[in-house]
XYZ file of C-alpha atoms in Angstrom:
281
model
C 13.416 10.922 -14.218
C 12.525 7.821 -12.277
C 10.286 8.940 -9.367
C 10.975 7.467 -5.961
C 8.918 4.309 -5.454
C 8.509 3.547 -9.160
C 8.694 -0.221 -9.720
C 11.295 -1.402 -12.190
C 10.109 -2.579 -15.596
C 13.070 -4.325 -17.165
C 11.819 -4.152 -20.741
C 10.933 -0.483 -20.724
C 13.999 0.818 -18.901
C 16.531 -1.437 -20.637
C 15.384 -0.293 -24.091
C 15.201 3.415 -23.241
C 18.254 3.933 -21.036
C 19.403 7.030 -22.916
C 16.186 8.843 -21.944
C 16.390 8.256 -18.184
C 18.139 10.358 -15.552
C 18.269 8.312 -12.355
C 20.286 10.751 -10.246
C 23.689 10.242 -8.679
C 22.439 7.343 -6.534
C 20.044 5.808 -9.077
C 16.978 6.605 -6.965
C 15.635 9.512 -9.056
C 14.513 11.286 -5.866
C 13.554 14.898 -6.633
C 13.260 15.814 -2.978
C 17.045 15.419 -2.840
C 19.010 18.593 -3.613
C 21.908 16.693 -5.175
C 19.446 14.791 -7.359
C 17.907 18.039 -8.615
C 21.329 19.541 -9.341
C 22.358 16.368 -11.178
C 19.283 16.572 -13.404
C 19.900 20.261 -14.138
C 23.505 19.520 -15.076
C 22.535 16.568 -17.286
C 19.509 18.094 -19.001
C 20.463 21.722 -19.611
C 23.088 21.054 -22.332
C 20.428 19.181 -24.320
C 17.884 22.032 -24.154
C 16.189 24.385 -24.569
C 12.983 22.816 -23.231
C 9.802 24.640 -24.178
C 7.406 22.229 -22.411
C 8.027 20.427 -19.129
C 5.448 17.997 -17.743
C 5.515 16.633 -14.206
C 3.116 13.778 -13.537
C 4.536 12.380 -10.348
C 3.897 8.867 -9.186
C 2.058 8.818 -5.847
C 4.495 8.384 -2.973
C 1.761 8.074 -0.375
C 1.113 4.778 1.369
C -2.200 3.209 2.256
C -1.628 4.380 5.825
C -1.773 8.039 4.757
C -5.201 9.527 5.396
C -6.824 11.262 2.443
C -7.025 14.495 4.454
C -3.220 14.486 4.685
C -2.472 13.806 1.023
C -1.637 17.378 0.084
C 0.539 18.033 3.143
C 2.344 14.681 2.833
C 3.199 15.219 -0.826
C 4.037 18.932 -0.602
C 7.829 18.560 -0.475
C 7.829 16.097 -3.392
C 5.682 18.510 -5.401
C 7.917 21.455 -4.483
C 11.090 19.580 -5.488
C 9.607 18.584 -8.818
C 8.466 22.147 -9.481
C 11.956 23.494 -8.736
C 13.432 20.846 -11.035
C 11.120 21.852 -13.872
C 11.712 25.583 -13.444
C 15.468 24.966 -13.555
C 15.384 23.542 -17.098
C 12.418 25.366 -18.679
C 13.165 27.925 -21.389
C 11.836 31.489 -21.207
C 8.329 31.626 -22.681
C 7.882 27.894 -22.095
C 5.044 25.944 -20.457
C 4.928 23.798 -17.339
C 2.268 21.170 -16.586
C 2.378 19.790 -13.059
C 0.075 17.428 -11.165
C -0.793 18.284 -7.599
C -3.631 18.163 -5.074
C -6.571 20.337 -4.163
C -5.180 23.406 -2.440
C -6.278 23.453 1.190
C -2.821 23.691 2.808
C -0.485 26.682 3.002
C 2.069 24.629 1.037
C -0.231 24.383 -1.970
C -1.067 28.091 -1.765
C 2.638 28.966 -1.676
C 3.434 26.820 -4.703
C 0.534 28.326 -6.654
C 1.627 31.881 -5.791
C 5.198 31.161 -6.862
C 3.919 29.759 -10.157
C 1.701 32.808 -10.676
C 4.730 35.056 -10.170
C 6.801 33.012 -12.638
C 4.322 32.613 -15.517
C 2.031 34.833 -17.557
C -0.959 32.532 -17.001
C -1.703 29.713 -14.555
C -4.807 27.510 -14.831
C -5.927 24.745 -12.439
C -7.996 22.029 -14.111
C -9.145 18.420 -13.864
C -9.082 16.569 -17.205
C -12.023 14.251 -17.857
C -9.663 11.262 -17.963
C -8.697 11.612 -14.277
C -10.265 9.403 -11.626
C -13.321 11.372 -10.586
C -13.217 10.943 -6.814
C -9.600 11.894 -6.152
C -8.254 15.239 -4.970
C -5.744 15.421 -7.804
C -5.645 18.239 -10.323
C -3.323 19.594 -12.991
C -1.828 23.082 -13.014
C -1.063 24.372 -16.524
C 1.385 27.286 -16.617
C 2.196 29.185 -19.829
C 4.585 32.015 -20.647
C 7.529 31.342 -18.322
C 9.169 34.643 -17.319
C 12.460 33.003 -16.365
C 14.294 32.736 -13.051
C 17.900 33.640 -12.353
C 20.255 31.025 -10.971
C 20.298 33.009 -7.716
C 16.538 32.548 -7.337
C 16.731 28.881 -8.342
C 19.460 28.244 -5.777
C 17.344 29.929 -3.086
C 14.436 27.598 -3.916
C 16.763 24.609 -4.053
C 18.037 25.418 -0.564
C 14.622 24.622 0.983
C 13.971 21.492 -1.106
C 14.159 18.219 0.767
C 12.135 15.278 2.067
C 10.958 17.341 5.074
C 9.697 20.942 5.112
C 12.009 23.598 6.587
C 11.411 24.388 10.245
C 12.315 27.032 12.806
C 12.357 26.174 16.517
C 10.686 22.893 15.646
C 7.778 24.518 13.799
C 7.286 24.207 10.015
C 7.761 27.400 8.027
C 5.389 28.681 5.366
C 6.769 29.316 1.895
C 5.006 32.677 1.513
C 3.809 34.680 4.570
C 0.088 35.356 4.464
C 0.688 39.113 4.640
C 2.513 38.934 1.277
C -0.453 37.441 -0.573
C -2.766 39.932 -2.340
C -6.353 39.738 -1.045
C -7.808 39.586 -4.566
C -5.528 36.677 -5.454
C -6.404 34.839 -2.227
C -10.101 35.253 -3.052
C -9.455 33.520 -6.395
C -7.595 30.723 -4.611
C -10.484 30.202 -2.193
C -12.985 30.102 -5.052
C -10.797 27.584 -6.900
C -10.375 25.355 -3.825
C -14.097 25.380 -3.043
C -14.942 24.483 -6.648
C -12.716 21.405 -6.766
C -13.740 20.374 -3.242
C -17.414 20.517 -4.206
C -16.830 18.526 -7.398
C -14.851 15.902 -5.495
C -17.545 15.610 -2.828
C -20.259 15.097 -5.446
C -18.251 12.370 -7.197
C -17.303 10.543 -3.981
C -20.941 10.501 -2.850
C -21.978 9.253 -6.286
C -19.357 6.497 -6.260
C -20.429 5.362 -2.791
C -24.045 5.175 -3.904
C -23.232 3.271 -7.096
C -20.980 0.856 -5.203
C -23.861 -0.312 -3.040
C -26.764 0.228 -5.432
C -25.735 0.132 -9.088
C -28.914 -0.291 -11.100
C -28.794 -2.065 -14.504
C -29.883 1.092 -16.330
C -27.079 3.096 -14.716
C -24.518 0.420 -15.558
C -25.649 0.486 -19.181
C -25.393 4.267 -19.228
C -21.813 4.130 -17.895
C -20.737 1.585 -20.518
C -22.438 3.584 -23.296
C -20.650 6.737 -22.192
C -17.328 4.891 -22.152
C -17.935 3.656 -25.692
C -18.866 7.142 -26.929
C -15.780 8.731 -25.361
C -13.519 6.100 -26.931
C -15.049 6.629 -30.368
C -14.887 10.436 -30.058
C -11.251 10.272 -28.990
C -10.416 8.115 -31.984
C -12.212 10.346 -34.492
C -11.172 13.736 -33.079
C -7.477 12.952 -32.652
C -6.954 10.679 -35.666
C -5.621 7.815 -33.539
C -3.684 5.238 -35.522
C -1.884 2.018 -34.604
C 1.861 2.367 -34.056
C 4.154 0.442 -36.306
C 6.637 -1.898 -34.655
C 9.413 0.572 -35.574
C 7.643 3.411 -33.682
C 7.082 1.497 -30.460
C 9.078 2.284 -27.364
C 9.206 -1.404 -26.408
C 9.362 -3.393 -29.607
C 8.069 -6.754 -28.543
C 6.231 -8.850 -31.091
C 2.502 -9.366 -30.755
C 3.103 -13.101 -30.435
C 4.996 -12.556 -27.173
C 2.614 -9.927 -25.782
C 0.580 -10.980 -22.734
C -2.920 -12.241 -23.375
C -5.782 -10.013 -22.233
C -9.301 -10.858 -21.220
C -12.036 -9.501 -23.469
C -14.953 -7.652 -21.885
C -18.290 -7.163 -23.621
C -20.107 -3.972 -22.689
C -23.863 -3.358 -22.821
C -23.070 -0.531 -25.199
C -22.442 -3.050 -27.961
C -18.633 -2.810 -28.079
C -16.091 -5.383 -27.001
C -12.953 -4.294 -25.210
C -10.037 -5.750 -23.364
C -8.176 -4.094 -20.544
C -4.465 -3.227 -20.717
C -3.264 -1.870 -17.387
C -6.556 -0.141 -16.705
C -7.314 1.182 -20.189
C -9.682 -0.348 -22.717
C -8.753 -1.138 -26.309
C -11.000 -2.476 -29.050
C -10.032 -6.004 -30.206
C -7.940 -6.051 -33.338
C -6.319 -2.710 -32.514
C -2.541 -2.785 -32.360
C -0.971 -1.532 -29.155
C 2.487 -0.346 -28.319
């Protein structure tokens, strides 16, 4: 699915057209009910799908305050969740990226996921940007939803939250939420809020006062993580045949090399670092 706001990349899309579902209007907007139904109709015959991942592209603009990130993205997150639940096989797993859960919208989505799966875990992988409010929710053991329930969820999907008399409605009334479960949610929210606060304060300090020893430590840690990743997961270069975009190395863009105090030399490809001589896809 092409998320709304995703810039076009002619090479990637043109060579992988059979794997894209752009919706009836080509926008790939999963806050649109017709777009969700179109994806269900297109994808279901090719299933079953035992794992669905939803890593949405941020639709927030620079004018959106960080305190409003969760509320502003709630309908996009809800639409993507409904889309995933509509194609996931019973017993399957769903991985969805969201925000720290301070709003009633996030609590409602988490409760719905807890009712639909055997186990739901909120986590922040080490590879995520440390100071953001993003997190991943990993759901395993899908119990299944009837088409009646899916249609009821679809009915409240849209770019704007449902309202009554001009006031936004909550997905799940507070009186329906078990007190023990709410206590877990509060503990979870406080944990990620505290971790985010610590990292933001650290980043602000390092931005204005990054000492040479600390810079060396950061580069050394980056080198160690890269080497551990390579050894633990048996990373190997892709052959030209296995690449998604099969451009020759001679036509690939040139990248600037960066020497780190840790003794390794890297060059950056769209924000990630690769050792020189390594083949990239």
